[in-house]
mmCIF file with all atom_site columns, N, CA and C in Angstrom:
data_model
loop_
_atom_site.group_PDB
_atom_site.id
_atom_site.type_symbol
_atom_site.label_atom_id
_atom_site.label_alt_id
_atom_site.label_comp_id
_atom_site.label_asym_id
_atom_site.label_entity_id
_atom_site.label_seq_id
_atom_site.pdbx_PDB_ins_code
_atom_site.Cartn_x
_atom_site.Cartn_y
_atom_site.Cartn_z
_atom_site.occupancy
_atom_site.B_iso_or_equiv
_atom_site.pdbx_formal_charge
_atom_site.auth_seq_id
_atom_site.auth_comp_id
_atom_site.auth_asym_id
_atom_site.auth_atom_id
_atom_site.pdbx_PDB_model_num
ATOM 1   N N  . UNK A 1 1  ? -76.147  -52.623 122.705 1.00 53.00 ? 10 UNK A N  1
ATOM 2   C CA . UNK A 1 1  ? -77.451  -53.097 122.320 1.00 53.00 ? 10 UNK A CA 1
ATOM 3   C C  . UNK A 1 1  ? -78.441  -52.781 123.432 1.00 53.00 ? 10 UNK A C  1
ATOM 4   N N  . UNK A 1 2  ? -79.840  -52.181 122.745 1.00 61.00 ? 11 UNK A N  1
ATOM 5   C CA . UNK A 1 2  ? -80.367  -52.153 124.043 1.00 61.00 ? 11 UNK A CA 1
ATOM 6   C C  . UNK A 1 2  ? -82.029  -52.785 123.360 1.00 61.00 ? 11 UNK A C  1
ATOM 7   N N  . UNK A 1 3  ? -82.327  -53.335 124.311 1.00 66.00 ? 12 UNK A N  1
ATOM 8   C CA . UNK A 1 3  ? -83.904  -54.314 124.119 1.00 66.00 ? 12 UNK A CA 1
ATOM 9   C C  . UNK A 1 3  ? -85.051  -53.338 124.105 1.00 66.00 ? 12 UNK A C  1
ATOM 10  N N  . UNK A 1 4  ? -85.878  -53.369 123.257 1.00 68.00 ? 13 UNK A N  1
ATOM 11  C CA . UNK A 1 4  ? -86.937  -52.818 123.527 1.00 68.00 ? 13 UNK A CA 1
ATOM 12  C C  . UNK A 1 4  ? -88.091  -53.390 124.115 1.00 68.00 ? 13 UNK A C  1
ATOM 13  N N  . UNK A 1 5  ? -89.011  -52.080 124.238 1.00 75.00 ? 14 UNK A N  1
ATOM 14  C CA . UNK A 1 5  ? -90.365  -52.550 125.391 1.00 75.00 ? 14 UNK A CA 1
ATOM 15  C C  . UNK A 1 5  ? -90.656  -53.614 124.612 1.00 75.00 ? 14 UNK A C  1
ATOM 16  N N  . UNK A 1 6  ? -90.560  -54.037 123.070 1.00 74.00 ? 15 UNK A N  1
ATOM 17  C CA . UNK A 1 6  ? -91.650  -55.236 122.657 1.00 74.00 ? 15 UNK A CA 1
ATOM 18  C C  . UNK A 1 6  ? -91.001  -56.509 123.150 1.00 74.00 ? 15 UNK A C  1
ATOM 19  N N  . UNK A 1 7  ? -89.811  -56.818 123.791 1.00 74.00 ? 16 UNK A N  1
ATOM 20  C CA . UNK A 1 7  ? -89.160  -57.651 124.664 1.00 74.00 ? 16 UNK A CA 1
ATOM 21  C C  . UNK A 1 7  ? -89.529  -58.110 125.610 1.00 74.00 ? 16 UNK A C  1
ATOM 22  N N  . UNK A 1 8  ? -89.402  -56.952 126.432 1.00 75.00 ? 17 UNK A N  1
ATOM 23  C CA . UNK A 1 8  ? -90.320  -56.636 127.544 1.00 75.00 ? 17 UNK A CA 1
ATOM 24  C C  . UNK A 1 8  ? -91.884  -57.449 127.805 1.00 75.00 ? 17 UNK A C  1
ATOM 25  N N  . UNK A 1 9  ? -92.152  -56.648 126.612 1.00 80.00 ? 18 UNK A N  1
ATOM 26  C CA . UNK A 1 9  ? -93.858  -57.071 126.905 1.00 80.00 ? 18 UNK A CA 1
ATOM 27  C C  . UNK A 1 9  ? -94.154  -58.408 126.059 1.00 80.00 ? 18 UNK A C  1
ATOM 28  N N  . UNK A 1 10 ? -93.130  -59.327 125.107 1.00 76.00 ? 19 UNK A N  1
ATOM 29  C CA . UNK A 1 10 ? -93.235  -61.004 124.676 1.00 76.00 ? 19 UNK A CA 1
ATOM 30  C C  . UNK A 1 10 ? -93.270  -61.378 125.500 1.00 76.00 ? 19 UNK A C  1
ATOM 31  N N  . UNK A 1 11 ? -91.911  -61.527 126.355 1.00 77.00 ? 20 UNK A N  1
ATOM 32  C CA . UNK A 1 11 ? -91.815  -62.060 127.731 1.00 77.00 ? 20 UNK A CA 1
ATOM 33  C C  . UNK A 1 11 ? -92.698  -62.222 128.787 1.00 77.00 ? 20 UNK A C  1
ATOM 34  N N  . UNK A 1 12 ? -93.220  -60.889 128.920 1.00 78.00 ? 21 UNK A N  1
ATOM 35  C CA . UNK A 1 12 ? -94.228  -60.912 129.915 1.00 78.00 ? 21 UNK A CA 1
ATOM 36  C C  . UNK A 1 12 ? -95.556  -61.527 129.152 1.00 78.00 ? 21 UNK A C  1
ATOM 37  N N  . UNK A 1 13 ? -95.835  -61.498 127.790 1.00 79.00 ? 22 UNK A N  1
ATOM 38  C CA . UNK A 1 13 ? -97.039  -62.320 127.824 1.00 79.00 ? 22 UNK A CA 1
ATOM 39  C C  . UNK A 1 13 ? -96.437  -64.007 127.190 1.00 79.00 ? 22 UNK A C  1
ATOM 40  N N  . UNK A 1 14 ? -95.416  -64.703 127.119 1.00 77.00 ? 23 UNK A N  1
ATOM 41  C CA . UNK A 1 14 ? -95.329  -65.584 126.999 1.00 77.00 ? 23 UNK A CA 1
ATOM 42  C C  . UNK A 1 14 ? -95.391  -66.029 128.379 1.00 77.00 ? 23 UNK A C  1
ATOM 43  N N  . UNK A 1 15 ? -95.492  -65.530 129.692 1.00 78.00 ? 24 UNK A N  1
ATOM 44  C CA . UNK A 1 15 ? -95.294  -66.208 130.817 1.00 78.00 ? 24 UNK A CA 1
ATOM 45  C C  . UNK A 1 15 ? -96.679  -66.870 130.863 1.00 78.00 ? 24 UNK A C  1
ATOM 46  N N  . UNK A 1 16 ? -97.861  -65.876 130.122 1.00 78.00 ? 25 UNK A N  1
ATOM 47  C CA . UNK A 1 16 ? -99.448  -66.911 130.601 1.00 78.00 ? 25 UNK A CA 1
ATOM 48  C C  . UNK A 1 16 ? -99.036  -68.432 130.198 1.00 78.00 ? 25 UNK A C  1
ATOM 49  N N  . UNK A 1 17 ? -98.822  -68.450 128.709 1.00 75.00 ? 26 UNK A N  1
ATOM 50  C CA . UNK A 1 17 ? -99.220  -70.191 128.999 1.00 75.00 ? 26 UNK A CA 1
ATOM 51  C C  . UNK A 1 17 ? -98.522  -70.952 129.195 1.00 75.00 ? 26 UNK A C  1
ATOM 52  N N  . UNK A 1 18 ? -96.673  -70.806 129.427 1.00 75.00 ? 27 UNK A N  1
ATOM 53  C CA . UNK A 1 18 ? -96.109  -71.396 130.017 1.00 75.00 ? 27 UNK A CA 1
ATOM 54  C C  . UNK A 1 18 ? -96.841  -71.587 131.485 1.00 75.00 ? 27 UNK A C  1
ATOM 55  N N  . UNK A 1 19 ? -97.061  -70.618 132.394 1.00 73.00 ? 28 UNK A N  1
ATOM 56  C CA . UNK A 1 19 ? -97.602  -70.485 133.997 1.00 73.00 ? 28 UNK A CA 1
ATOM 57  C C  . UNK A 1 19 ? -98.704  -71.661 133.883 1.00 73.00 ? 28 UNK A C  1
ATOM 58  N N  . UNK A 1 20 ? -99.884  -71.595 132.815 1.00 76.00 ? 29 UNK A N  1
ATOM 59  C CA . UNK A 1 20 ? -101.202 -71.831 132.827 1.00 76.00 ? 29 UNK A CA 1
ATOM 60  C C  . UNK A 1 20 ? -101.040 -73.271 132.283 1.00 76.00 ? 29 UNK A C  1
ATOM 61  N N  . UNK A 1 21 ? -100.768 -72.812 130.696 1.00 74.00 ? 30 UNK A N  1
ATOM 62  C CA . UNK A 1 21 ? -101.049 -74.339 129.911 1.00 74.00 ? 30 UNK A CA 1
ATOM 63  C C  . UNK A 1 21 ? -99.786  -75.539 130.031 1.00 74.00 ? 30 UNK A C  1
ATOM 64  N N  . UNK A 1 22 ? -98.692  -75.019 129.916 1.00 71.00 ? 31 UNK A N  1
ATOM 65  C CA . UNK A 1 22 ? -97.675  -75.739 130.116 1.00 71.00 ? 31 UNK A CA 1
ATOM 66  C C  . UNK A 1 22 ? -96.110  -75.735 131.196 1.00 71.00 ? 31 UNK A C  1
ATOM 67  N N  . UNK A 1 23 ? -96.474  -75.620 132.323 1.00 77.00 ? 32 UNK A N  1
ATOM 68  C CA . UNK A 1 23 ? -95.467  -75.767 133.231 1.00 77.00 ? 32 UNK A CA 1
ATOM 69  C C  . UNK A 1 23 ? -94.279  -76.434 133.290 1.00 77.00 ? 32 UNK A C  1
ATOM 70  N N  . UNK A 1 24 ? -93.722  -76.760 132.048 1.00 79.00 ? 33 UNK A N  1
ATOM 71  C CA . UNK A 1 24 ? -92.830  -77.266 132.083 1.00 79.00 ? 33 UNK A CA 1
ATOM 72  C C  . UNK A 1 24 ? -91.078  -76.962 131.073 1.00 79.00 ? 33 UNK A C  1
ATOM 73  N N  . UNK A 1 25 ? -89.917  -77.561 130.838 1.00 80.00 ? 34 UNK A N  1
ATOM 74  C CA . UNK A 1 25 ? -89.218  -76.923 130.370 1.00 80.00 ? 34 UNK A CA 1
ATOM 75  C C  . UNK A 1 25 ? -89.511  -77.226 128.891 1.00 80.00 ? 34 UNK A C  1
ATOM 76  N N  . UNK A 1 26 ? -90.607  -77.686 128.475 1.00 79.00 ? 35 UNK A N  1
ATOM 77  C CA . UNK A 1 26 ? -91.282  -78.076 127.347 1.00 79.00 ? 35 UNK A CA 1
ATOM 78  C C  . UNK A 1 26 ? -91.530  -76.461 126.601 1.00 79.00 ? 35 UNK A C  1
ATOM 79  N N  . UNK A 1 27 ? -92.101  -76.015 127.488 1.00 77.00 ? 36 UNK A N  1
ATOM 80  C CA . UNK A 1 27 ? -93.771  -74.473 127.884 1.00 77.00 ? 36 UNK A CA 1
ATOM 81  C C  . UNK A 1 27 ? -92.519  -73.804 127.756 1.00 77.00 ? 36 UNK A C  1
ATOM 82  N N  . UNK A 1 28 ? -91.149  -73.663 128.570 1.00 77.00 ? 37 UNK A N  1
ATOM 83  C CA . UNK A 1 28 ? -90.458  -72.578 128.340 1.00 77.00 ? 37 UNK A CA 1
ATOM 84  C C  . UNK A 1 28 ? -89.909  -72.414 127.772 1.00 77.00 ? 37 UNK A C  1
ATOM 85  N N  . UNK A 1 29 ? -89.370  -73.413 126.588 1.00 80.00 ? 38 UNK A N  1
ATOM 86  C CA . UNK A 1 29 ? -88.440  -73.345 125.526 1.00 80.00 ? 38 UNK A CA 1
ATOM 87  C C  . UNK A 1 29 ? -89.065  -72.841 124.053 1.00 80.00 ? 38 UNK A C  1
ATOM 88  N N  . UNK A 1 30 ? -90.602  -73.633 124.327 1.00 79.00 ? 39 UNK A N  1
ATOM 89  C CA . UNK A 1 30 ? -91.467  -73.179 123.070 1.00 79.00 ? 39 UNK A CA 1
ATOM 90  C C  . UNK A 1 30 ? -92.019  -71.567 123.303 1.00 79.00 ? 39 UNK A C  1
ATOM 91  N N  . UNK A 1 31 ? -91.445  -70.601 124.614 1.00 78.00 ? 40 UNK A N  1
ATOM 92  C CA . UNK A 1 31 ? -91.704  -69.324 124.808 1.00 78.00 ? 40 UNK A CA 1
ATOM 93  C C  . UNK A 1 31 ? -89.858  -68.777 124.501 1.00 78.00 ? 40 UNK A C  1
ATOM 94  N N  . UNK A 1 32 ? -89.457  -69.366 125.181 1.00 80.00 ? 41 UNK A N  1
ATOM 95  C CA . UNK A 1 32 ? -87.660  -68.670 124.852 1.00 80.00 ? 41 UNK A CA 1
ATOM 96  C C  . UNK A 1 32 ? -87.306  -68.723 123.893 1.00 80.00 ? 41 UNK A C  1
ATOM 97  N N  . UNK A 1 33 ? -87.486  -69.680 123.073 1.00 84.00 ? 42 UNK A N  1
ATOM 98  C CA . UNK A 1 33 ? -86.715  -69.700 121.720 1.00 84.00 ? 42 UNK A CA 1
ATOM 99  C C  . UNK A 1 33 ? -87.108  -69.222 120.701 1.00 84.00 ? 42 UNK A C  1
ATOM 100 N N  . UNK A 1 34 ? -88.212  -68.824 119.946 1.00 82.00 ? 43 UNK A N  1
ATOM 101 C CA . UNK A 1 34 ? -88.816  -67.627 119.330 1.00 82.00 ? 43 UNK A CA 1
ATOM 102 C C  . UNK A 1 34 ? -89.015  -66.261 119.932 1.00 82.00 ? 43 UNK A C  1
ATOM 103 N N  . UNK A 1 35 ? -88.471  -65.981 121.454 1.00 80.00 ? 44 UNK A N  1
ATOM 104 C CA . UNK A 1 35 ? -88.629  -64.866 121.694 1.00 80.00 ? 44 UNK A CA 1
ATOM 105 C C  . UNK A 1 35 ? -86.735  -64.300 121.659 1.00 80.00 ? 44 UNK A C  1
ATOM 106 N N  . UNK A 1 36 ? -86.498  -65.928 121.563 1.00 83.00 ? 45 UNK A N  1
ATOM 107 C CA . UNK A 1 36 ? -84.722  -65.512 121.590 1.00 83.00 ? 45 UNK A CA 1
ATOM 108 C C  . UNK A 1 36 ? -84.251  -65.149 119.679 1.00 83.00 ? 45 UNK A C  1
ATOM 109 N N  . UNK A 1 37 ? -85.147  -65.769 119.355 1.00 85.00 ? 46 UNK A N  1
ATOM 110 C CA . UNK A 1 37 ? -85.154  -65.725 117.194 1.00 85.00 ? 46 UNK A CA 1
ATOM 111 C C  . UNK A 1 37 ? -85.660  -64.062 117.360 1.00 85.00 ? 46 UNK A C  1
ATOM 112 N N  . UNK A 1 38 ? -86.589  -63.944 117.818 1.00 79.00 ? 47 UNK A N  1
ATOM 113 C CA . UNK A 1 38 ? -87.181  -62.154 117.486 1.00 79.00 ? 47 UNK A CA 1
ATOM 114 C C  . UNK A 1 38 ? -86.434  -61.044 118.460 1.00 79.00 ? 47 UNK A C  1
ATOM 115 N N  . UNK A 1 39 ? -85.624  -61.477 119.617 1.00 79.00 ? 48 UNK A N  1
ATOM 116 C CA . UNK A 1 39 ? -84.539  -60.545 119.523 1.00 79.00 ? 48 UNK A CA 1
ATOM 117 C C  . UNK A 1 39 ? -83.831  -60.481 118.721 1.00 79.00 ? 48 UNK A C  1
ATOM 118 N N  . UNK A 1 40 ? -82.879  -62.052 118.212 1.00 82.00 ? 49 UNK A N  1
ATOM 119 C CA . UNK A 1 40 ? -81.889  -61.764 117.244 1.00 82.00 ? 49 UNK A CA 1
ATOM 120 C C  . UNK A 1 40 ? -82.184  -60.987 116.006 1.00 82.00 ? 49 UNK A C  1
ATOM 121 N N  . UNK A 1 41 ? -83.021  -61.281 115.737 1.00 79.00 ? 50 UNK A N  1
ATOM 122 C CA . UNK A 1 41 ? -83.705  -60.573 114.488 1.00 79.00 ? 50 UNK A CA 1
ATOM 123 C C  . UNK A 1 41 ? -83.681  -58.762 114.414 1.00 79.00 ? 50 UNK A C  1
ATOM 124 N N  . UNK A 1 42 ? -84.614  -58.299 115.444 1.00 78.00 ? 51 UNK A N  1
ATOM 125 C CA . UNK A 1 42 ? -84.829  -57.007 116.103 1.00 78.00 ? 51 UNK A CA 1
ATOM 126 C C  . UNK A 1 42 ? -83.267  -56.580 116.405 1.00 78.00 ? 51 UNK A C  1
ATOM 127 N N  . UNK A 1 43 ? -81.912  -57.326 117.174 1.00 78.00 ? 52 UNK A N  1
ATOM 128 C CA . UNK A 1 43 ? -80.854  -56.692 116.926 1.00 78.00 ? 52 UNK A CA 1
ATOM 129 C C  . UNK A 1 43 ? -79.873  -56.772 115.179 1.00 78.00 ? 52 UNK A C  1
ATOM 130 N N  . UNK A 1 44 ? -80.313  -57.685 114.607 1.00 80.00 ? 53 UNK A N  1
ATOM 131 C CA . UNK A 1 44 ? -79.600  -57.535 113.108 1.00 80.00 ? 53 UNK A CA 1
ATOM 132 C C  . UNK A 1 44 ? -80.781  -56.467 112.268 1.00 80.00 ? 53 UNK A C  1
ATOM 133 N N  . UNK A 1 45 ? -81.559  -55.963 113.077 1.00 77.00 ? 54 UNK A N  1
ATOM 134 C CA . UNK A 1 45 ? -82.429  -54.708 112.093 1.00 77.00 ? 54 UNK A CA 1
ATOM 135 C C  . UNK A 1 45 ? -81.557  -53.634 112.410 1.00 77.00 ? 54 UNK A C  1
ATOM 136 N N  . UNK A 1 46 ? -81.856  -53.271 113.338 1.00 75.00 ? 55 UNK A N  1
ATOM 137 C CA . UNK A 1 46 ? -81.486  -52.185 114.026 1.00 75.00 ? 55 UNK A CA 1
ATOM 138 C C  . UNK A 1 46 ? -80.461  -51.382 113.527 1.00 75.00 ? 55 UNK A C  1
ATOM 139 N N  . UNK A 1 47 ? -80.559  -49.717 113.096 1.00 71.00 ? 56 UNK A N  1
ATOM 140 C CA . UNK A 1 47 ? -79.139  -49.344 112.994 1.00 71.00 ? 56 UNK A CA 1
ATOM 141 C C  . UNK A 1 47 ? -78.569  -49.067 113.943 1.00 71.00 ? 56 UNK A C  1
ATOM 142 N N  . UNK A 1 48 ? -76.984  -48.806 113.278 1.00 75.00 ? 57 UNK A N  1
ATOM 143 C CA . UNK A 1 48 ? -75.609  -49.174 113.864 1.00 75.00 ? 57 UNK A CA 1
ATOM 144 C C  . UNK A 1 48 ? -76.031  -47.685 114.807 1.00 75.00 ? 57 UNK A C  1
ATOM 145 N N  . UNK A 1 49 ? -75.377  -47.397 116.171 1.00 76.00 ? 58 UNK A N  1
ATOM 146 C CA . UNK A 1 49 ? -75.424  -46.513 116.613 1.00 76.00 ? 58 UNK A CA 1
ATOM 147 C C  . UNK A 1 49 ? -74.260  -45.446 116.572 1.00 76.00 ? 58 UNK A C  1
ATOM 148 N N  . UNK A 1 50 ? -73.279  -46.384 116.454 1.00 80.00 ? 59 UNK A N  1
ATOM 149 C CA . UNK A 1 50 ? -71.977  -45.455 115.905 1.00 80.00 ? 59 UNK A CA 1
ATOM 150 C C  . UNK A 1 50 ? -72.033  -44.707 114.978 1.00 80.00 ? 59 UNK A C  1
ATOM 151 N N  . UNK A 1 51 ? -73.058  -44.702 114.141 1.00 79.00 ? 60 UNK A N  1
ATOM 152 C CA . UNK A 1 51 ? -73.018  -43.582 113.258 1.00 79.00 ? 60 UNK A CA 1
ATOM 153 C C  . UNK A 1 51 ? -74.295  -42.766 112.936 1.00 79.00 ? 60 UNK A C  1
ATOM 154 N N  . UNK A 1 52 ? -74.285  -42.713 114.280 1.00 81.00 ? 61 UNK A N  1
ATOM 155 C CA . UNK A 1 52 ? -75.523  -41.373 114.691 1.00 81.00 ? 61 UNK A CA 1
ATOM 156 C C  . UNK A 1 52 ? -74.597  -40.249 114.940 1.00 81.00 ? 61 UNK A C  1
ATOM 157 N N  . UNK A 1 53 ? -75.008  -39.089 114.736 1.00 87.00 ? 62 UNK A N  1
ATOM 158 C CA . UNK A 1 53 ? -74.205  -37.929 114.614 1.00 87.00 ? 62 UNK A CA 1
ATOM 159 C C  . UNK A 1 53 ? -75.133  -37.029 115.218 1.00 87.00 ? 62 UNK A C  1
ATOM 160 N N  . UNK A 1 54 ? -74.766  -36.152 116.309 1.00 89.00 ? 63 UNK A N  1
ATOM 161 C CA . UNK A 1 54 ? -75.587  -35.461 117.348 1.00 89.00 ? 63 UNK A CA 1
ATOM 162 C C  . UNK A 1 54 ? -75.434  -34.025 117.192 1.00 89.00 ? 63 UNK A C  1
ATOM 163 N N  . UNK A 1 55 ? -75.488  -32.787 116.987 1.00 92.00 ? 64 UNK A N  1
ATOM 164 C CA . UNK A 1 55 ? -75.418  -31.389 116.977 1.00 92.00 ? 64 UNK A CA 1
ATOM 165 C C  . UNK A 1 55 ? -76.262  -30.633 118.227 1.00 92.00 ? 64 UNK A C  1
ATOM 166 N N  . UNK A 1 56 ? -75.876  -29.699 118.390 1.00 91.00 ? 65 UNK A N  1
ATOM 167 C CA . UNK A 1 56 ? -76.612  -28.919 120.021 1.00 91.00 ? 65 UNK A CA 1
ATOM 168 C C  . UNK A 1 56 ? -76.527  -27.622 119.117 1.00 91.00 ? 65 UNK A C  1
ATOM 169 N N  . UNK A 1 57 ? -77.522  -26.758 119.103 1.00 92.00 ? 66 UNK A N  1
ATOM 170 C CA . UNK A 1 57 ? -77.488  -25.504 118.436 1.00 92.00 ? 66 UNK A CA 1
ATOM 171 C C  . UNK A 1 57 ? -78.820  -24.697 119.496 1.00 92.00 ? 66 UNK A C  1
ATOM 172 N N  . UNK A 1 58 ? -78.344  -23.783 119.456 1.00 88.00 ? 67 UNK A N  1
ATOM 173 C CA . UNK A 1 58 ? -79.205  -22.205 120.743 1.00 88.00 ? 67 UNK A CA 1
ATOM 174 C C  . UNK A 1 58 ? -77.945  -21.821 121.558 1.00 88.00 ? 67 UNK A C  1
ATOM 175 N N  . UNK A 1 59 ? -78.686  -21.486 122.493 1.00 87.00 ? 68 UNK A N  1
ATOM 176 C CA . UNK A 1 59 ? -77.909  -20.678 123.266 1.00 87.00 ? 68 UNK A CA 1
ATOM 177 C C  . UNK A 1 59 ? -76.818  -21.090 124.022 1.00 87.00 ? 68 UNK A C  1
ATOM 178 N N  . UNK A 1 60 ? -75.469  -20.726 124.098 1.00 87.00 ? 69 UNK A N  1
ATOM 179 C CA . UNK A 1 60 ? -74.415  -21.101 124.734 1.00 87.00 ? 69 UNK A CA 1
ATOM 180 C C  . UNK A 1 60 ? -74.724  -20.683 126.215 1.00 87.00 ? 69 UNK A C  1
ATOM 181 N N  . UNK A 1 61 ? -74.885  -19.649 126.715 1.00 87.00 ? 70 UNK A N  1
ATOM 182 C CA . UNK A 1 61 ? -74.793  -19.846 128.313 1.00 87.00 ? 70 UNK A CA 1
ATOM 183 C C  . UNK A 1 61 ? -76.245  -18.749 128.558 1.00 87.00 ? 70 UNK A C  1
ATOM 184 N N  . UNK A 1 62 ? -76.541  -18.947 130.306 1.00 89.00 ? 71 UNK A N  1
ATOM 185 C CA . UNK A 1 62 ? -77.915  -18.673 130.430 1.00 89.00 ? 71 UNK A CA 1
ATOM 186 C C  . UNK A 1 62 ? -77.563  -18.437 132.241 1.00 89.00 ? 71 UNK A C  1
ATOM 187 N N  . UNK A 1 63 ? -78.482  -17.393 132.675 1.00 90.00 ? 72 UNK A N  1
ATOM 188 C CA . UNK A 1 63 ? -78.091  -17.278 134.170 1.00 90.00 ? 72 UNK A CA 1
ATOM 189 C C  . UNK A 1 63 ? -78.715  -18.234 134.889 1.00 90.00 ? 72 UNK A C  1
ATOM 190 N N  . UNK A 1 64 ? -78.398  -18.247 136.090 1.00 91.00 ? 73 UNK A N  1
ATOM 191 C CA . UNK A 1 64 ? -79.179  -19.192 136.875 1.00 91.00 ? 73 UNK A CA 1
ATOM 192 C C  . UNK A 1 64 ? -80.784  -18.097 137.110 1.00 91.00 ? 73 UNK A C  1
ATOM 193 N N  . UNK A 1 65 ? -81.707  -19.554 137.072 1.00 89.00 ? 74 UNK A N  1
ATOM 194 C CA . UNK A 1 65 ? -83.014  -18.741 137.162 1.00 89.00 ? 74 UNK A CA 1
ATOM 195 C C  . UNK A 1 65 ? -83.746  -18.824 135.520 1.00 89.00 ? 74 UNK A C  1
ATOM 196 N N  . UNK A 1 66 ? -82.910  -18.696 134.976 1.00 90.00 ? 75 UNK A N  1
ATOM 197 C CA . UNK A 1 66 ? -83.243  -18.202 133.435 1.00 90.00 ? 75 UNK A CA 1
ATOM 198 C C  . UNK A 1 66 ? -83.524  -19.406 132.320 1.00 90.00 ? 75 UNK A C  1
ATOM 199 N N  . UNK A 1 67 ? -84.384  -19.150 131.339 1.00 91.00 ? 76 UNK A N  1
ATOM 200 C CA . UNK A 1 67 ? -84.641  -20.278 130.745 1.00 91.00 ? 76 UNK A CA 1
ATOM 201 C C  . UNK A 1 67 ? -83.533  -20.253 129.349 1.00 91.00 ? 76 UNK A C  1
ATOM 202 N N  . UNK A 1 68 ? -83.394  -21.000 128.696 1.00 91.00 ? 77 UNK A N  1
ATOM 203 C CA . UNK A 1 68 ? -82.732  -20.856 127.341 1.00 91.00 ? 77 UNK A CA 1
ATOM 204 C C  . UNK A 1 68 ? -83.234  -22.028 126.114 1.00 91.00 ? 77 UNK A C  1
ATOM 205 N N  . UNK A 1 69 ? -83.383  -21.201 125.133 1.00 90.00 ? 78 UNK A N  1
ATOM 206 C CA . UNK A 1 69 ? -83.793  -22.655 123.848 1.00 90.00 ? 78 UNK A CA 1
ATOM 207 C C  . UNK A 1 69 ? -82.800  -22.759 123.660 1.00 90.00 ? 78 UNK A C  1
ATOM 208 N N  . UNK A 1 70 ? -82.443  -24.722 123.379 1.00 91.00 ? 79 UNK A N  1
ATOM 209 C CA . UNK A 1 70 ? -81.330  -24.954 122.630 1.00 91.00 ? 79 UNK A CA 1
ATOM 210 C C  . UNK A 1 70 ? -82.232  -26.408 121.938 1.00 91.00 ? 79 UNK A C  1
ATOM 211 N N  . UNK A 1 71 ? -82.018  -26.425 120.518 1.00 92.00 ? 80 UNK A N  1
ATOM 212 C CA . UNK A 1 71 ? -82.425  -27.649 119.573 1.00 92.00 ? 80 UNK A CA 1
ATOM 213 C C  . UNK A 1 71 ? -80.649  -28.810 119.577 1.00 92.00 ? 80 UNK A C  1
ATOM 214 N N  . UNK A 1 72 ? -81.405  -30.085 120.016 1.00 90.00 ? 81 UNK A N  1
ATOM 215 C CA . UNK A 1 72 ? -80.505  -31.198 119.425 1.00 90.00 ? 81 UNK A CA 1
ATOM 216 C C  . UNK A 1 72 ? -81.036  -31.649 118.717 1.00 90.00 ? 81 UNK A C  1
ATOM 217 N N  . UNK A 1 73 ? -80.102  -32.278 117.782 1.00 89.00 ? 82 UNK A N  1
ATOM 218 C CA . UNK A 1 73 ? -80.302  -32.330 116.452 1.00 89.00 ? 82 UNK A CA 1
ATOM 219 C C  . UNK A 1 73 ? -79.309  -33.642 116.008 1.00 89.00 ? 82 UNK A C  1
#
């Protein structure tokens, strides 16, 4: 599983009004626990990664110095 930036950036803006309006474990639970509901959520969306399927197609080998196209896919 991996978190995305919108994680990232709840977190970082639930810290204003815990910091500001409510300093307490009151302020941080009413910021953790809907930000802990919209991860869970965001990981039961998400597809499965195990069944991503990857292909490499261009050029097999290339000198040093030298450029080569290759598409993943």
């Amino acid at each position: 599983m991996a978190l995305t930036g919108r994680a990232a950036f709840l977190a970082a803006l639930g810290t204003l009004p815990v910091g500001l309006l409510e300093p307490s474990w009151t302020g941080i639970l009413a910021v953790n626990v809907p930000l802990a509901l919209a991860c869970a959520c965001d990981f039961a969306l998400a597809a499965p990664v195990r069944h991503l399927g990857l292909t490499r197609s261009g050029d097999t080998s290339v000198r040093l110095g030298e450029s080569a196209d290759v598409t993943l896919t």
